[in-house]
Coordinates of C-alpha atoms (C1' of nucleotides) in Angstrom, one line a residue:
Chain A
X1 CA 135.1 136.8 59.3
X2 CA 131.6 136.5 58.1
X3 CA 129.2 139.3 58.8
X4 CA 126.6 138.0 61.2
X5 CA 125.6 141.3 62.7
X6 CA 122.3 141.8 61.1
X7 CA 120.2 144.2 63.0
X8 CA 118.0 145.5 60.3
X9 CA 114.5 144.0 59.9
X10 CA 114.6 140.6 58.3
X11 CA 111.9 138.5 56.8
X12 CA 112.3 134.8 57.8
X13 CA 110.1 131.9 57.6
X14 CA 109.3 128.5 59.0
X15 CA 108.2 126.1 56.3
X16 CA 107.0 122.8 57.8
X17 CA 105.6 119.9 55.9
X18 CA 102.5 118.4 57.3
X19 CA 103.9 114.9 57.3
X20 CA 104.0 114.0 61.0
X21 CA 104.2 115.3 64.5
X22 CA 106.3 118.4 64.8
X23 CA 109.4 117.4 66.7
X24 CA 111.8 119.3 68.9
X25 CA 114.4 119.8 66.3
X26 CA 111.9 121.3 63.9
X27 CA 110.5 123.6 66.4
X28 CA 113.9 124.8 67.5
X29 CA 114.5 125.9 63.9
X30 CA 111.1 127.7 64.0
X31 CA 112.1 129.3 67.3
X32 CA 115.4 130.6 66.1
X33 CA 113.7 132.1 63.1
X34 CA 111.1 133.7 65.3
X35 CA 113.6 135.1 67.7
X36 CA 115.7 136.5 64.8
X37 CA 112.6 138.2 63.4
X38 CA 111.6 139.7 66.7
X39 CA 115.1 140.8 67.5
X40 CA 115.4 142.7 64.3
X41 CA 111.8 144.0 64.2
X42 CA 111.2 141.9 61.1
X43 CA 108.6 139.4 60.1
X44 CA 108.2 135.8 60.9
X45 CA 106.3 133.9 58.2
X46 CA 104.8 130.5 58.3
X47 CA 104.4 128.6 55.0
X48 CA 103.0 125.2 54.6
X49 CA 105.0 123.0 52.2
X50 CA 102.5 120.3 51.4
X51 CA 103.9 119.3 48.0
X52 CA 104.5 115.7 48.9
X53 CA 100.9 114.4 48.6
X54 CA 101.9 110.9 49.5
X55 CA 103.3 111.6 52.8
X56 CA 100.7 114.0 54.0
X57 CA 99.3 113.1 57.4
X58 CA 95.9 114.0 58.7
X59 CA 96.0 116.3 61.7
X60 CA 99.6 117.1 61.2
X61 CA 99.1 120.7 60.2
X62 CA 96.9 121.4 63.3
X63 CA 99.6 119.9 65.5
X64 CA 102.3 121.9 63.9
X65 CA 100.4 125.2 64.3
X66 CA 99.4 124.1 67.8
X67 CA 103.0 123.5 68.7
X68 CA 103.9 127.0 67.5
X69 CA 101.2 128.6 69.5
X70 CA 102.0 126.6 72.6
X71 CA 105.6 127.8 72.4
X72 CA 104.4 131.4 71.8
X73 CA 105.8 131.7 68.3
X74 CA 103.2 133.9 66.7
X75 CA 103.5 134.5 63.0
X76 CA 103.0 137.7 61.1
X77 CA 101.9 136.1 57.9
X78 CA 100.7 132.6 57.3
X79 CA 97.8 130.2 57.7
X80 CA 94.9 131.7 59.6
X81 CA 96.6 135.1 59.6
X82 CA 96.8 136.0 55.9
X83 CA 99.3 138.5 54.6
X84 CA 100.3 140.2 51.4
X85 CA 101.5 137.0 49.7
X86 CA 98.5 134.8 50.3
X87 CA 98.0 131.9 50.1
X88 CA 100.7 130.6 52.4
X89 CA 100.0 126.9 51.6
X90 CA 101.9 125.6 48.6
X91 CA 99.1 123.3 47.4
X92 CA 97.0 126.4 47.0
X93 CA 99.7 128.3 45.4
X94 CA 100.1 125.5 42.9
X95 CA 96.5 125.8 41.9
X96 CA 97.4 129.4 41.0
X97 CA 100.0 128.1 38.6
X98 CA 102.9 129.7 40.3
X99 CA 105.3 126.7 40.1
X100 CA 104.4 125.6 36.6
X101 CA 105.0 129.1 35.4
X102 CA 108.3 129.2 37.1
X103 CA 109.3 125.9 35.6
X104 CA 108.2 127.0 32.2
X105 CA 110.3 130.1 32.6
X106 CA 113.4 128.0 33.3
X107 CA 112.6 125.8 30.3
X108 CA 112.3 128.8 28.1
X109 CA 115.6 130.4 29.2
X110 CA 117.4 127.1 28.8
X111 CA 117.9 126.2 32.5
X112 CA 115.4 123.3 32.6
X113 CA 113.9 120.6 30.4
X114 CA 111.2 118.1 30.3
X115 CA 112.0 114.5 31.1
X116 CA 109.9 111.4 30.4
X117 CA 112.1 108.8 32.0
X118 CA 110.1 106.3 33.9
X119 CA 110.6 105.5 37.6
X120 CA 111.5 102.0 36.4
X121 CA 114.3 103.3 34.2
X122 CA 115.6 105.5 37.0
X123 CA 115.5 102.6 39.3
X124 CA 117.5 100.3 37.0
X125 CA 119.9 103.1 36.4
X126 CA 120.5 103.5 40.1
X127 CA 121.0 99.8 40.6
X128 CA 123.5 99.6 37.7
X129 CA 125.4 102.6 39.1
X130 CA 125.5 101.0 42.5
X131 CA 126.7 97.7 41.1
X132 CA 129.5 99.5 39.3
X133 CA 130.2 101.4 42.4
X134 CA 129.7 104.7 40.7
X135 CA 127.9 107.5 42.3
X136 CA 124.2 107.4 41.7
X137 CA 122.2 110.0 39.9
X138 CA 120.3 110.8 36.8
X139 CA 122.2 110.4 33.6
X140 CA 120.7 113.4 31.8
X141 CA 119.1 111.0 29.2
X142 CA 116.4 113.5 28.2
X143 CA 118.6 116.6 28.5
X144 CA 119.7 116.7 24.9
X145 CA 116.7 115.3 23.1
X146 CA 115.9 116.9 19.8
X147 CA 112.8 118.9 19.2
X148 CA 111.4 116.0 17.2
X149 CA 112.0 113.6 20.1
X150 CA 110.3 115.9 22.5
X151 CA 107.4 116.3 20.1
X152 CA 107.1 112.6 19.9
X153 CA 107.1 112.3 23.7
X154 CA 104.3 114.9 23.9
X155 CA 102.3 113.1 21.3
X156 CA 102.5 109.9 23.3
X157 CA 101.3 111.7 26.4
X158 CA 104.1 110.3 28.5
X159 CA 104.3 111.3 32.1
X160 CA 106.6 114.2 32.3
X161 CA 108.7 115.9 34.9
X162 CA 110.8 119.0 34.6
X163 CA 114.4 118.8 35.5
X164 CA 116.9 121.6 36.2
X165 CA 119.9 121.7 33.9
X166 CA 122.9 121.5 36.1
X167 CA 125.9 123.3 34.6
X168 CA 128.5 120.9 33.4
X169 CA 131.4 122.8 34.7
X170 CA 132.5 125.6 37.0
X171 CA 131.8 125.7 40.7
X172 CA 129.0 126.8 42.9
X173 CA 129.9 128.9 45.8
X174 CA 127.7 130.4 48.4
X175 CA 128.2 131.9 51.7
X176 CA 126.9 130.3 54.8
X177 CA 126.6 132.9 57.6
X178 CA 127.8 130.3 60.1
X179 CA 130.3 128.4 58.2
X180 CA 131.7 130.8 55.7
X181 CA 132.0 130.2 51.9
X182 CA 131.1 126.7 50.8
X183 CA 132.2 125.4 47.4
X184 CA 130.6 122.7 45.5
X185 CA 131.3 120.9 42.2
X186 CA 128.1 121.0 40.1
X187 CA 129.3 118.1 38.0
X188 CA 128.7 115.9 41.0
X189 CA 125.1 117.0 41.1
X190 CA 122.5 115.6 38.9
X191 CA 119.8 117.2 36.8
X192 CA 117.3 117.2 39.6
X193 CA 113.5 117.3 39.3
X194 CA 111.8 120.6 40.0
X195 CA 108.3 119.8 38.8
X196 CA 106.9 116.3 39.5
X197 CA 104.7 114.4 37.1
X198 CA 101.6 115.1 39.3
X199 CA 102.1 118.8 38.6
X200 CA 103.4 119.5 42.1
X201 CA 106.8 121.2 42.5
X202 CA 109.5 119.6 44.5
X203 CA 110.8 121.4 47.5
X204 CA 113.6 122.8 45.6
X205 CA 111.5 124.7 43.2
X206 CA 108.6 125.6 45.5
X207 CA 110.6 127.1 48.3
X208 CA 112.7 129.2 46.0
X209 CA 109.8 130.6 44.1
X210 CA 108.0 131.4 47.4
X211 CA 111.0 132.7 49.2
X212 CA 111.7 135.0 46.4
X213 CA 108.1 136.2 46.0
X214 CA 107.7 136.6 49.7
X215 CA 110.9 138.6 50.1
X216 CA 112.6 136.3 52.5
X217 CA 116.0 137.7 53.4
X218 CA 117.4 135.0 55.6
X219 CA 117.0 131.3 55.4
X220 CA 117.7 129.7 58.7
X221 CA 117.3 126.0 58.3
X222 CA 118.8 122.8 59.5
X223 CA 122.2 121.6 58.5
X224 CA 120.8 118.7 56.5
X225 CA 120.0 121.2 53.8
X226 CA 123.6 122.2 53.1
X227 CA 124.1 119.7 50.4
X228 CA 121.1 120.8 48.4
X229 CA 121.8 124.5 48.7
X230 CA 124.1 124.5 45.7
X231 CA 121.0 123.4 43.7
X232 CA 119.1 126.3 45.1
X233 CA 121.8 128.8 44.3
X234 CA 122.0 127.5 40.7
X235 CA 118.2 128.0 40.5
X236 CA 118.4 131.5 41.8
X237 CA 121.0 132.1 39.0
X238 CA 118.7 130.5 36.5
X239 CA 115.9 132.8 37.4
X240 CA 118.2 135.8 37.7
X241 CA 117.2 136.3 41.3
X242 CA 119.2 137.4 44.3
X243 CA 119.5 134.5 46.8
X244 CA 118.8 135.2 50.5
X245 CA 121.4 134.7 53.2
X246 CA 121.8 131.1 54.2
X247 CA 122.2 130.1 57.9
X248 CA 122.5 126.4 58.3
X249 CA 121.8 125.5 61.8
X250 CA 123.4 122.5 63.5
X251 CA 121.1 119.5 63.9
X252 CA 119.9 118.0 67.1
X253 CA 121.3 114.6 68.0
X254 CA 120.0 111.9 70.3
X255 CA 122.1 110.6 73.2
X256 CA 123.6 108.0 70.7
X257 CA 124.8 110.8 68.5
X258 CA 122.6 110.0 65.6
X259 CA 120.1 112.5 64.3
X260 CA 117.3 113.0 66.8
X261 CA 114.3 111.0 65.8
X262 CA 111.4 109.0 67.0
X263 CA 113.7 106.2 67.9
X264 CA 115.0 108.3 70.7
X265 CA 111.7 108.2 72.5
X266 CA 109.6 111.3 72.9
X267 CA 110.7 113.9 70.5
X268 CA 107.4 115.3 69.5
X269 CA 107.1 118.7 71.1
X270 CA 103.6 118.3 72.2
X271 CA 104.5 115.2 74.1
X272 CA 106.7 117.4 76.3
X273 CA 103.6 119.5 77.0
X274 CA 101.7 116.4 77.9
X275 CA 104.4 115.2 80.1
X276 CA 104.3 118.3 82.2
X277 CA 106.9 120.6 80.8
X278 CA 106.1 124.3 80.6
X279 CA 106.3 126.2 77.4
X280 CA 108.6 128.7 79.0
X281 CA 111.0 125.8 79.7
X282 CA 110.9 124.4 76.2
X283 CA 111.4 127.9 74.7
X284 CA 114.3 128.6 76.9
X285 CA 115.9 125.2 76.6
X286 CA 115.4 124.9 72.8
X287 CA 117.0 128.4 72.4
X288 CA 120.1 127.1 74.1
X289 CA 120.7 124.2 71.8
X290 CA 123.2 125.6 69.4
X291 CA 123.0 129.1 70.6
X292 CA 124.2 131.0 73.7
X293 CA 123.9 134.5 75.0
X294 CA 127.1 136.5 75.1
X295 CA 126.8 137.0 78.9
X296 CA 126.6 133.2 79.6
X297 CA 123.1 133.5 81.2
X298 CA 121.0 130.4 80.7
X299 CA 117.7 131.0 82.5
X300 CA 116.1 133.7 80.4
X301 CA 112.6 134.9 79.5
X302 CA 111.4 135.1 76.0
X303 CA 112.0 138.8 76.0
X304 CA 115.6 138.4 77.3
X305 CA 116.4 135.9 74.7
X306 CA 115.0 138.1 71.9
X307 CA 117.0 141.1 73.3
X308 CA 120.2 139.1 73.5
X309 CA 119.9 137.2 70.3
X310 CA 122.5 137.4 67.6
X311 CA 123.6 135.2 64.8
X312 CA 127.0 135.4 66.3
X313 CA 126.0 133.3 69.2
X314 CA 125.1 130.4 67.0
X315 CA 127.2 127.2 67.2
X316 CA 127.8 125.1 64.1
X317 CA 128.4 121.9 65.9
X318 CA 125.5 119.6 66.4
X319 CA 124.0 119.4 69.9
X320 CA 122.6 116.5 71.9
X321 CA 119.2 116.9 73.4
X322 CA 119.8 116.4 77.1
X323 CA 116.6 115.6 79.0
X324 CA 118.3 115.9 82.4
X325 CA 119.0 119.5 82.0
X326 CA 115.6 120.1 80.6
X327 CA 114.1 118.7 83.7
X328 CA 116.2 120.9 85.9
X329 CA 115.2 123.9 83.9
X330 CA 111.5 122.9 84.2
X331 CA 111.9 122.8 87.9
X332 CA 113.4 126.3 87.9
X333 CA 110.3 127.6 86.0
X334 CA 107.9 125.6 88.1
X335 CA 109.3 127.1 91.2
X336 CA 108.9 130.6 89.8
X337 CA 105.2 130.1 89.3
X338 CA 102.8 131.8 91.8
X339 CA 101.0 129.3 94.0
X340 CA 97.6 130.2 92.5
X341 CA 98.8 129.6 89.0
X342 CA 100.4 126.3 89.8
X343 CA 97.3 125.3 91.7
X344 CA 95.1 126.0 88.6
X345 CA 97.4 124.0 86.5
X346 CA 97.4 121.1 88.9
X347 CA 93.7 120.9 89.4
X348 CA 92.8 119.3 86.1
X349 CA 95.7 116.9 86.3
X350 CA 94.7 115.6 89.6
X351 CA 91.0 115.3 88.6
X352 CA 91.9 113.4 85.5
X353 CA 91.0 109.7 85.6
X354 CA 94.7 108.8 85.8
X355 CA 95.3 111.5 88.4
X356 CA 94.2 110.9 92.0
X357 CA 92.9 107.5 92.8
X358 CA 89.3 106.9 91.7
X359 CA 88.2 106.6 95.3
X360 CA 88.7 110.3 95.8
X361 CA 85.6 112.1 94.7
X362 CA 85.7 114.9 92.1
X363 CA 85.7 117.8 91.9
X364 CA 88.4 118.3 94.4
X365 CA 88.4 121.4 96.6
X366 CA 90.1 124.2 94.9
X367 CA 91.0 126.2 98.0
X368 CA 92.3 123.1 99.7
X369 CA 94.5 122.4 96.8
X370 CA 95.9 125.9 96.9
X371 CA 96.7 125.3 100.5
X372 CA 98.6 122.1 99.6
X373 CA 100.6 123.5 96.7
X374 CA 103.3 125.2 98.7
X375 CA 104.0 121.8 100.3
X376 CA 105.0 120.2 97.1
X377 CA 106.0 123.3 95.0
X378 CA 109.7 123.1 95.1
X379 CA 109.7 119.4 94.8
X380 CA 108.3 119.3 91.3
X381 CA 110.3 118.8 88.2
X382 CA 107.4 118.4 85.9
X383 CA 103.6 118.1 86.1
X384 CA 103.3 114.4 86.2
X385 CA 100.0 113.0 87.2
X386 CA 101.4 109.8 88.7
X387 CA 104.0 111.7 90.7
X388 CA 101.5 114.3 91.8
X389 CA 99.0 111.8 92.9
X390 CA 101.6 110.1 95.0
X391 CA 102.6 113.4 96.6
X392 CA 99.1 114.5 97.3
X393 CA 96.6 111.6 97.4
X394 CA 96.9 111.1 101.2
X395 CA 95.6 114.6 101.7
X396 CA 92.4 113.7 100.1
X397 CA 91.9 110.2 101.3
X398 CA 89.9 109.2 104.4
X399 CA 92.2 106.4 105.2
X400 CA 95.6 105.4 104.0
X401 CA 97.3 102.0 103.8
X402 CA 100.3 101.7 106.1
X403 CA 103.2 99.3 105.9
X404 CA 103.8 98.8 109.7
X405 CA 107.5 98.1 109.3
X406 CA 107.9 101.6 107.7
X407 CA 106.4 103.3 110.7
X408 CA 109.0 101.8 113.1
X409 CA 112.2 103.9 113.0
X410 CA 115.7 103.0 113.7
X411 CA 116.5 102.1 117.3
X412 CA 112.8 101.5 118.1
X413 CA 110.6 98.5 118.2
X414 CA 106.9 98.2 117.6
X415 CA 105.8 98.7 121.1
X416 CA 107.9 101.7 121.7
X417 CA 106.7 103.2 118.4
X418 CA 103.1 102.6 119.3
X419 CA 103.5 104.1 122.7
X420 CA 105.2 107.2 121.2
X421 CA 102.5 107.6 118.7
X422 CA 99.9 107.4 121.4
X423 CA 101.6 110.2 123.3
X424 CA 101.8 112.2 120.1
X425 CA 98.1 111.6 119.3
X426 CA 97.2 112.9 122.7
X427 CA 99.4 115.9 122.3
X428 CA 97.7 116.6 119.0
X429 CA 94.3 116.4 120.6
X430 CA 95.3 118.8 123.3
X431 CA 97.4 121.2 121.2
X432 CA 96.2 124.7 121.9
X433 CA 97.2 126.1 118.6
X434 CA 97.0 123.8 115.6
X435 CA 99.6 125.6 113.6
X436 CA 103.0 124.4 112.3
X437 CA 105.3 126.4 114.5
X438 CA 103.7 125.9 117.9
X439 CA 103.2 122.2 117.0
X440 CA 106.9 121.9 116.2
X441 CA 107.9 123.5 119.5
X442 CA 105.5 121.2 121.3
X443 CA 106.7 118.1 119.6
X444 CA 110.4 118.8 120.1
X445 CA 109.6 119.0 123.7
X446 CA 107.8 115.7 123.4
X447 CA 110.9 114.2 121.9
X448 CA 112.9 115.2 125.0
X449 CA 110.3 113.8 127.3
X450 CA 110.1 110.5 125.5
X451 CA 113.9 110.4 125.1
X452 CA 113.6 110.1 121.3
X453 CA 115.5 111.8 118.6
X454 CA 113.4 114.1 116.4
X455 CA 114.3 111.8 113.6
X456 CA 112.7 108.9 115.3
X457 CA 109.5 110.5 116.5
X458 CA 109.0 112.7 113.4
X459 CA 109.8 109.8 111.1
X460 CA 107.2 107.6 112.7
X461 CA 104.7 110.4 112.5
X462 CA 105.4 111.1 108.9
X463 CA 104.7 107.5 107.9
X464 CA 101.7 107.3 110.2
X465 CA 100.2 110.4 108.6
X466 CA 101.1 109.9 105.0
X467 CA 102.1 106.3 104.5
X468 CA 105.2 107.6 102.8
X469 CA 108.8 107.8 103.9
X470 CA 109.2 110.9 101.9
X471 CA 106.8 113.7 102.3
X472 CA 106.5 117.5 102.9
X473 CA 107.5 119.0 106.2
X474 CA 105.8 117.2 109.0
X475 CA 104.0 120.0 110.8
X476 CA 102.7 121.7 107.6
X477 CA 101.4 118.3 106.7
X478 CA 99.5 118.0 110.1
X479 CA 98.0 121.4 109.6
X480 CA 96.9 120.6 106.1
X481 CA 95.4 117.3 107.2
X482 CA 93.6 119.0 110.1
X483 CA 93.5 118.0 113.7
X484 CA 90.9 115.2 113.5
X485 CA 92.4 113.3 110.6
X486 CA 95.9 113.7 112.1
X487 CA 94.8 112.3 115.4
X488 CA 92.9 109.5 113.8
X489 CA 95.8 108.5 111.6
X490 CA 98.3 108.5 114.4
X491 CA 96.0 106.5 116.6
X492 CA 95.3 104.1 113.9
X493 CA 99.0 103.5 113.2
X494 CA 99.6 102.9 116.9
X495 CA 96.8 100.4 117.0
X496 CA 98.1 98.7 113.9
X497 CA 101.5 98.2 115.5
X498 CA 100.1 96.9 118.7
X499 CA 97.3 94.7 117.5
X500 CA 98.2 94.0 113.9
X501 CA 95.1 95.8 112.9
X502 CA 93.4 99.1 113.6
X503 CA 90.8 99.3 116.3
X504 CA 88.1 101.4 114.9
Chain B
rG1 C1' 131.5 104.7 47.2
rC2 C1' 131.2 110.0 46.4
rC3 C1' 130.2 115.1 48.3
rC4 C1' 129.6 118.2 52.5
rC5 C1' 129.6 119.7 57.7
rG6 C1' 131.4 119.1 62.5
rU7 C1' 135.0 117.5 66.8
rU8 C1' 136.5 121.9 74.1
rG9 C1' 135.3 117.2 81.0
rG10 C1' 129.3 112.5 80.9
rU11 C1' 125.9 116.7 78.7
rG12 C1' 124.7 121.9 77.0
rC13 C1' 127.7 126.0 76.0
rA14 C1' 132.0 130.1 76.5
rG15 C1' 136.6 130.9 74.1
rC16 C1' 137.3 134.6 67.5
rG17 C1' 146.2 134.3 68.2
rG18 C1' 148.9 136.4 74.1
rC19 C1' 143.9 138.1 79.8
rC20 C1' 143.5 130.1 79.4
rU21 C1' 147.8 127.3 85.3
rA22 C1' 140.8 126.5 79.7
rG23 C1' 135.4 129.7 82.2
rC24 C1' 129.9 128.9 83.1
rA25 C1' 125.5 125.7 83.5
rC26 C1' 123.3 120.6 84.0
rG27 C1' 124.7 116.1 86.1
rC28 C1' 128.0 113.6 89.7
rC29 C1' 130.5 113.5 94.8
rA30 C1' 131.1 115.7 99.7
rG31 C1' 129.8 119.2 103.5
rC32 C1' 126.3 122.8 105.6
rC33 C1' 121.1 123.5 106.5
rU34 C1' 117.6 119.8 108.4
rU35 C1' 112.2 115.7 110.9
rU36 C1' 112.4 112.7 105.4
rC37 C1' 112.7 114.5 100.3
rA38 C1' 113.5 118.6 97.7
rA39 C1' 115.2 123.6 97.4
rG40 C1' 119.3 126.6 98.9
rC41 C1' 124.5 127.5 100.2
rU42 C1' 129.8 125.9 100.2
rG43 C1' 133.5 122.9 98.3
rG44 C1' 135.3 118.9 95.1
rA45 C1' 136.3 115.4 91.2
rG46 C1' 136.2 115.4 86.0
rA47 C1' 139.2 118.2 79.5
rU48 C1' 147.0 116.4 77.8
rC49 C1' 140.9 121.6 73.9
rA50 C1' 140.0 114.1 68.7
rC51 C1' 145.1 112.9 66.8
rG52 C1' 149.5 114.2 63.8
rG53 C1' 152.0 117.8 61.3
rG54 C1' 152.8 122.9 60.1
rU55 C1' 152.4 128.7 60.4
rU56 C1' 153.8 132.1 64.5
rC57 C1' 158.0 135.0 69.4
rG58 C1' 153.2 132.8 71.0
rA59 C1' 147.6 128.2 68.9
rA60 C1' 141.9 125.4 71.9
rU61 C1' 141.9 129.6 68.5
rC62 C1' 145.0 130.0 61.6
rC63 C1' 146.6 126.1 57.6
rC64 C1' 147.1 120.8 56.0
rG65 C1' 146.4 115.6 56.8
rU66 C1' 144.3 111.5 59.5
rA67 C1' 140.6 109.4 62.7
rC68 C1' 135.9 109.6 64.5
rG69 C1' 130.8 111.4 64.4
rG70 C1' 126.9 113.4 61.6
rG71 C1' 124.4 114.9 57.2
rG72 C1' 123.4 114.5 51.9
rU73 C1' 123.5 111.5 47.6
rA74 C1' 114.8 110.6 45.7
rC75 C1' 109.1 112.6 40.9
rC76 C1' 110.9 113.4 50.6
rA77 C1' 111.1 117.6 52.9

RNA sequence: GCCCCGUUGGUGCAGCGGCCUAGCACGCCAGCCUUUCAAGCUGGAGAUCACGGGUUCGAAUCCCGUACGGGGUACCA
């Protein structure tokens, strides 16, 4: 059994590339690293791996850091924070010569060599290998060049990369904390590039140099890295460094069981924020993908997750990102929010141009909103402007548009409904105490008097008051609407049924 | 093609050789509550633990093979 019971302080890192929007799979990796660091009292480091200059995307870095902050994953060292191993951005570390020096060191101790093969040649090589159904990969053409040949290359000023010299025989073994010992045959690997012709290191070189220098103890990264880990292990050997512990996390899959990607719709973490999911939800939910607490609890605070975290709880099988459960969990967190907090959150959403209808003037009344929030609180799954607007607009509007047929309830006709509504309007006008409970008592009595079922009277009233078949509890709605508007709406509905149009 | 990882109800997980007539959560269905919808409560359906061989007194749990899924195979990370 693999030892997974690390409790001493660890140094772990999240090392994103600023090549796009940070997506949920990515952040889940970050989150697990963070939790592990917090659990052990260690450090969580953020390092930016911007060595692929071609794929860099403007704004990506900001969004990555923004996503970390939104989730509450604070870093102990990294961009904007500094630390003993500054800088934490690889392009800046490159300027310092760190990677070129490391590559040079490997050349000097015989573990790497310069290669001048052109991309065209490599392309042709690959095509030929494919045509012959052989496995593709570099043929080590430059590996055994003589000193004279190398000198000639240099004199010509050919574009040069540095390749790692993969041992021709033996085997590479490393221990994966989750999966146990993994064995690879190096002869199947090719002499891979560690320093590109533009002077930037590849991921392989850069992350090893940095992980080593920064004292990283555990590498928690996604499963897709398993196949390149033997390269990394060989490099640690080449440098004579001790490799860290490897923990290859399962990847996230879409509902179609392929690797979760943009094709599956919204996968960018910040889109979940924009769609009304709470950071608490995302944190909790993401932590549960591929990990579980020993006690089977699922709804947990950040602190509880940290307290319960153990590498033992990690699952090596890939998990599918299930939005239905996410929505359920968001509802749980939404319901836990104090009314005032939720109200503050809802305010800007409702005031947004695509929130409440334009006809409703802004700003909306804060206190009134706070009064309304309890009516919709437990019905929310996420903070969705359209949904919210539908649930709340009629509280802010002077008049609502009724569909007469919706007012008429089962077992009633238009005339009966209109007359019942008239009685109700009068009752509302005369009600001594305009509060939910007394109103309910009074209206139940009215049902008896009119020989109607509560379902019938209340249903008609609900539509009359809100223009919706589904709405919050009726008498709370009346109270929130106030006596005048309630009476007016009920009267108007009655009139509409009777005359086909309201008499104003 | 080759290499590697994985496989427990629709989904997320538990299970670490006997406590498993496989447990929990989401979802689904039904009932209760009830003025609608939610929420809540109660109950239910749903898994021959991918399949086939072994090992063992005993296997979802260990080993091998097959199938399926996924990942990798770049001067991308």
